[in-house]
Coordinates of C-alpha atoms in Angstrom, one line a residue:
M874 CA 81.6 24.4 61.0
K875 CA 81.6 28.3 61.1
R876 CA 79.8 29.9 64.1
T877 CA 77.3 32.7 63.8
S878 CA 78.9 35.9 64.9
F879 CA 76.6 38.5 66.9
S880 CA 79.3 41.2 67.2
H881 CA 77.2 43.7 65.1
W882 CA 73.8 42.9 66.5
P883 CA 72.0 45.9 68.2
C884 CA 72.1 44.4 71.6
S885 CA 75.0 44.3 74.1
I886 CA 73.9 41.0 75.5
A887 CA 74.3 39.5 71.9
R888 CA 77.7 41.2 71.7
T889 CA 78.8 40.2 74.9
V890 CA 77.8 36.4 74.3
D891 CA 79.8 36.8 71.0
L892 CA 83.1 37.6 72.9
L893 CA 82.3 35.2 76.0
G894 CA 80.0 32.5 74.6
D895 CA 82.3 29.7 74.8
T896 CA 83.0 27.6 77.8
W897 CA 86.7 28.2 77.7
T898 CA 86.7 32.0 77.3
A899 CA 84.9 32.3 80.7
L900 CA 87.1 29.8 82.4
L901 CA 90.4 31.4 81.0
L902 CA 89.1 35.0 82.6
R903 CA 88.0 32.9 85.8
E904 CA 91.8 31.9 85.9
A905 CA 93.0 35.2 85.1
F906 CA 91.2 36.7 88.0
Y907 CA 92.8 33.8 90.2
G908 CA 95.9 35.5 88.9
I909 CA 97.2 33.0 86.3
R910 CA 98.9 34.9 83.6
R911 CA 101.0 32.5 81.7
F912 CA 100.0 30.3 78.8
D913 CA 101.6 26.9 80.4
E914 CA 99.8 27.9 83.7
F915 CA 96.3 28.5 81.8
Q916 CA 96.8 25.0 80.0
Q917 CA 97.8 23.3 83.1
E918 CA 94.9 24.5 85.4
L919 CA 92.4 23.9 82.7
G920 CA 93.6 21.0 80.9
I921 CA 92.6 22.7 77.8
A922 CA 94.2 21.7 74.2
R923 CA 97.2 24.1 73.4
N924 CA 95.6 25.2 70.2
T925 CA 92.3 25.9 71.5
L926 CA 94.0 27.8 74.4
A927 CA 96.1 30.0 71.5
D928 CA 92.8 30.6 69.8
R929 CA 91.0 32.0 72.9
L930 CA 94.1 34.1 74.2
S931 CA 94.6 35.5 70.7
R932 CA 90.8 36.6 70.4
L933 CA 91.2 38.2 74.2
V934 CA 94.1 40.1 73.1
E935 CA 92.8 41.1 69.9
E936 CA 89.7 42.4 71.7
R937 CA 91.9 44.1 74.2
V938 CA 90.4 42.1 77.2
M939 CA 93.9 40.9 77.8
E940 CA 97.4 42.4 77.0
K941 CA 100.1 40.2 76.0
R942 CA 103.4 41.3 77.6
P943 CA 106.7 39.8 77.4
Y944 CA 108.3 38.2 80.6
Q945 CA 111.4 36.6 79.3
D946 CA 113.5 37.3 76.2
E947 CA 115.3 33.9 75.5
P948 CA 113.3 32.1 74.6
R949 CA 110.7 34.8 74.3
R950 CA 107.6 34.1 76.4
H951 CA 104.5 36.3 77.1
E952 CA 101.9 36.7 80.0
Y953 CA 98.3 37.7 79.5
V954 CA 97.3 40.3 81.9
L955 CA 93.7 41.6 82.1
T956 CA 93.1 45.1 80.9
E957 CA 90.8 47.7 82.2
K958 CA 88.2 46.2 79.7
G959 CA 88.9 42.5 81.0
R960 CA 88.8 43.4 84.7
D961 CA 85.4 45.1 84.0
L962 CA 84.4 41.6 83.2
F963 CA 84.6 40.6 87.0
A964 CA 81.0 41.8 87.6
V965 CA 79.7 39.4 84.8
L966 CA 81.6 36.4 86.4
A967 CA 80.6 37.2 90.0
A968 CA 76.8 37.3 88.8
M969 CA 77.2 34.2 87.0
S970 CA 78.7 32.7 90.3
R971 CA 75.9 33.8 92.3
W972 CA 73.3 32.4 90.0
G973 CA 75.2 28.8 89.8
D974 CA 75.6 29.4 93.6
R975 CA 71.7 29.5 94.1
W976 CA 70.7 27.0 91.2
L977 CA 73.4 24.5 90.8
A978 CA 75.3 24.1 94.1
G979 CA 74.8 20.8 95.8
E980 CA 73.8 19.9 99.2
E981 CA 77.3 20.2 100.3
G982 CA 77.3 24.0 99.6
V983 CA 78.6 26.5 97.3
P984 CA 82.2 25.6 96.0
V985 CA 83.8 29.3 96.0
V986 CA 83.2 32.2 98.2
L987 CA 83.7 35.9 97.4
H988 CA 85.5 37.5 100.3
H989 CA 85.2 41.5 100.1
H990 CA 88.5 42.8 101.7
A991 CA 86.9 46.2 102.3
C992 CA 84.4 45.0 104.8
G993 CA 85.7 41.8 105.6
H994 CA 82.8 39.8 105.2
D995 CA 81.9 37.0 102.3
A996 CA 79.9 38.5 99.8
Q997 CA 77.6 37.7 96.5
A998 CA 77.4 39.9 93.5
E999 CA 74.2 42.0 93.3
V1000 CA 72.9 43.9 90.4
V1001 CA 71.7 47.4 91.6
C1002 CA 70.3 50.4 89.7
S1003 CA 73.1 52.6 89.2
V1004 CA 71.1 55.8 90.3
C1005 CA 68.9 54.6 93.4
R1006 CA 71.0 51.7 94.4
V1007 CA 67.8 49.3 94.7
P1008 CA 68.4 45.9 93.4
L1009 CA 67.1 45.4 89.6
E1010 CA 64.5 42.9 89.4
A1011 CA 63.1 41.8 86.1
E1012 CA 59.7 42.8 86.8
D1013 CA 60.6 46.3 87.7
V1014 CA 62.6 47.0 84.6
S1015 CA 61.7 47.6 80.8
M1016 CA 63.9 47.8 78.0
R1017 CA 64.3 51.1 75.5
L1018 CA 65.8 51.7 72.5
G1019 CA 69.2 53.4 73.3
P1020 CA 70.8 55.9 71.3
G1021 CA 73.0 53.2 69.4
Y1022 CA 70.0 51.2 68.1
P1023 CA 70.1 51.4 64.2
E1024 CA 67.7 53.6 62.5
R1025 CA 67.2 51.2 59.5
L1026 CA 65.9 48.7 62.2
K1027 CA 63.4 50.8 64.3
Q1028 CA 60.6 50.3 61.7
R1029 CA 60.7 46.5 61.6
P1030 CA 57.5 45.1 63.1
D1031 CA 59.3 42.6 65.6
V1032 CA 61.4 45.7 66.8
R1033 CA 58.2 47.9 67.2
R1034 CA 56.5 45.1 69.0
R1035 CA 59.3 44.3 71.2
F1036 CA 59.9 48.0 72.5
G1037 CA 56.2 48.9 72.5
L1038 CA 56.9 51.7 69.9
D1039 CA 53.3 51.8 68.6
Q1040 CA 51.7 52.2 72.0
A1041 CA 50.5 55.5 73.4
D1042 CA 52.0 54.5 76.8
P1043 CA 54.5 51.7 76.3
G1044 CA 54.1 50.4 80.1
P1045 CA 55.4 47.2 80.5
A1046 CA 56.4 46.5 76.9
G1047 CA 60.2 45.6 76.7
S1048 CA 59.7 44.3 80.2
L1049 CA 62.2 41.3 81.1
D1050 CA 59.1 39.6 83.0
R1051 CA 57.6 38.2 79.9

């Protein structure tokens, strides 16, 4: 059964889920941040089927999240290295980890702690405003159409309602607290 692609939806969340939306892809990225680079190491650490691993790594290379580099000539072998685009996903995984620590950790505590080398403390991911640095909370944020939103969709009733386009003062329309 072929899965639905969200890669062309006018939504960065949908596009990101399209790339990262299966369990193996997120876990491959986690392992890459642990320093794993070689096919056999990924396979050993995750217990993933080789064909599934090959498919996921190929997709990450195709999307330029990872780069395939030769490390041996005979036989020819490659390692998979995170690109800048891939390293930028660290914040996504760190935010997922924080959520999991809060809502899914057992009584024994969190399974993995992020240690920040710059300050020497254990830390958690926090989403903050890029301008004022105040933490972003759902009730304090609304969504607006960006410059990349397709013109052809802006007149649809569901889009107009979602983004409060027919209201004189949109106020909380498009707010994340619904």
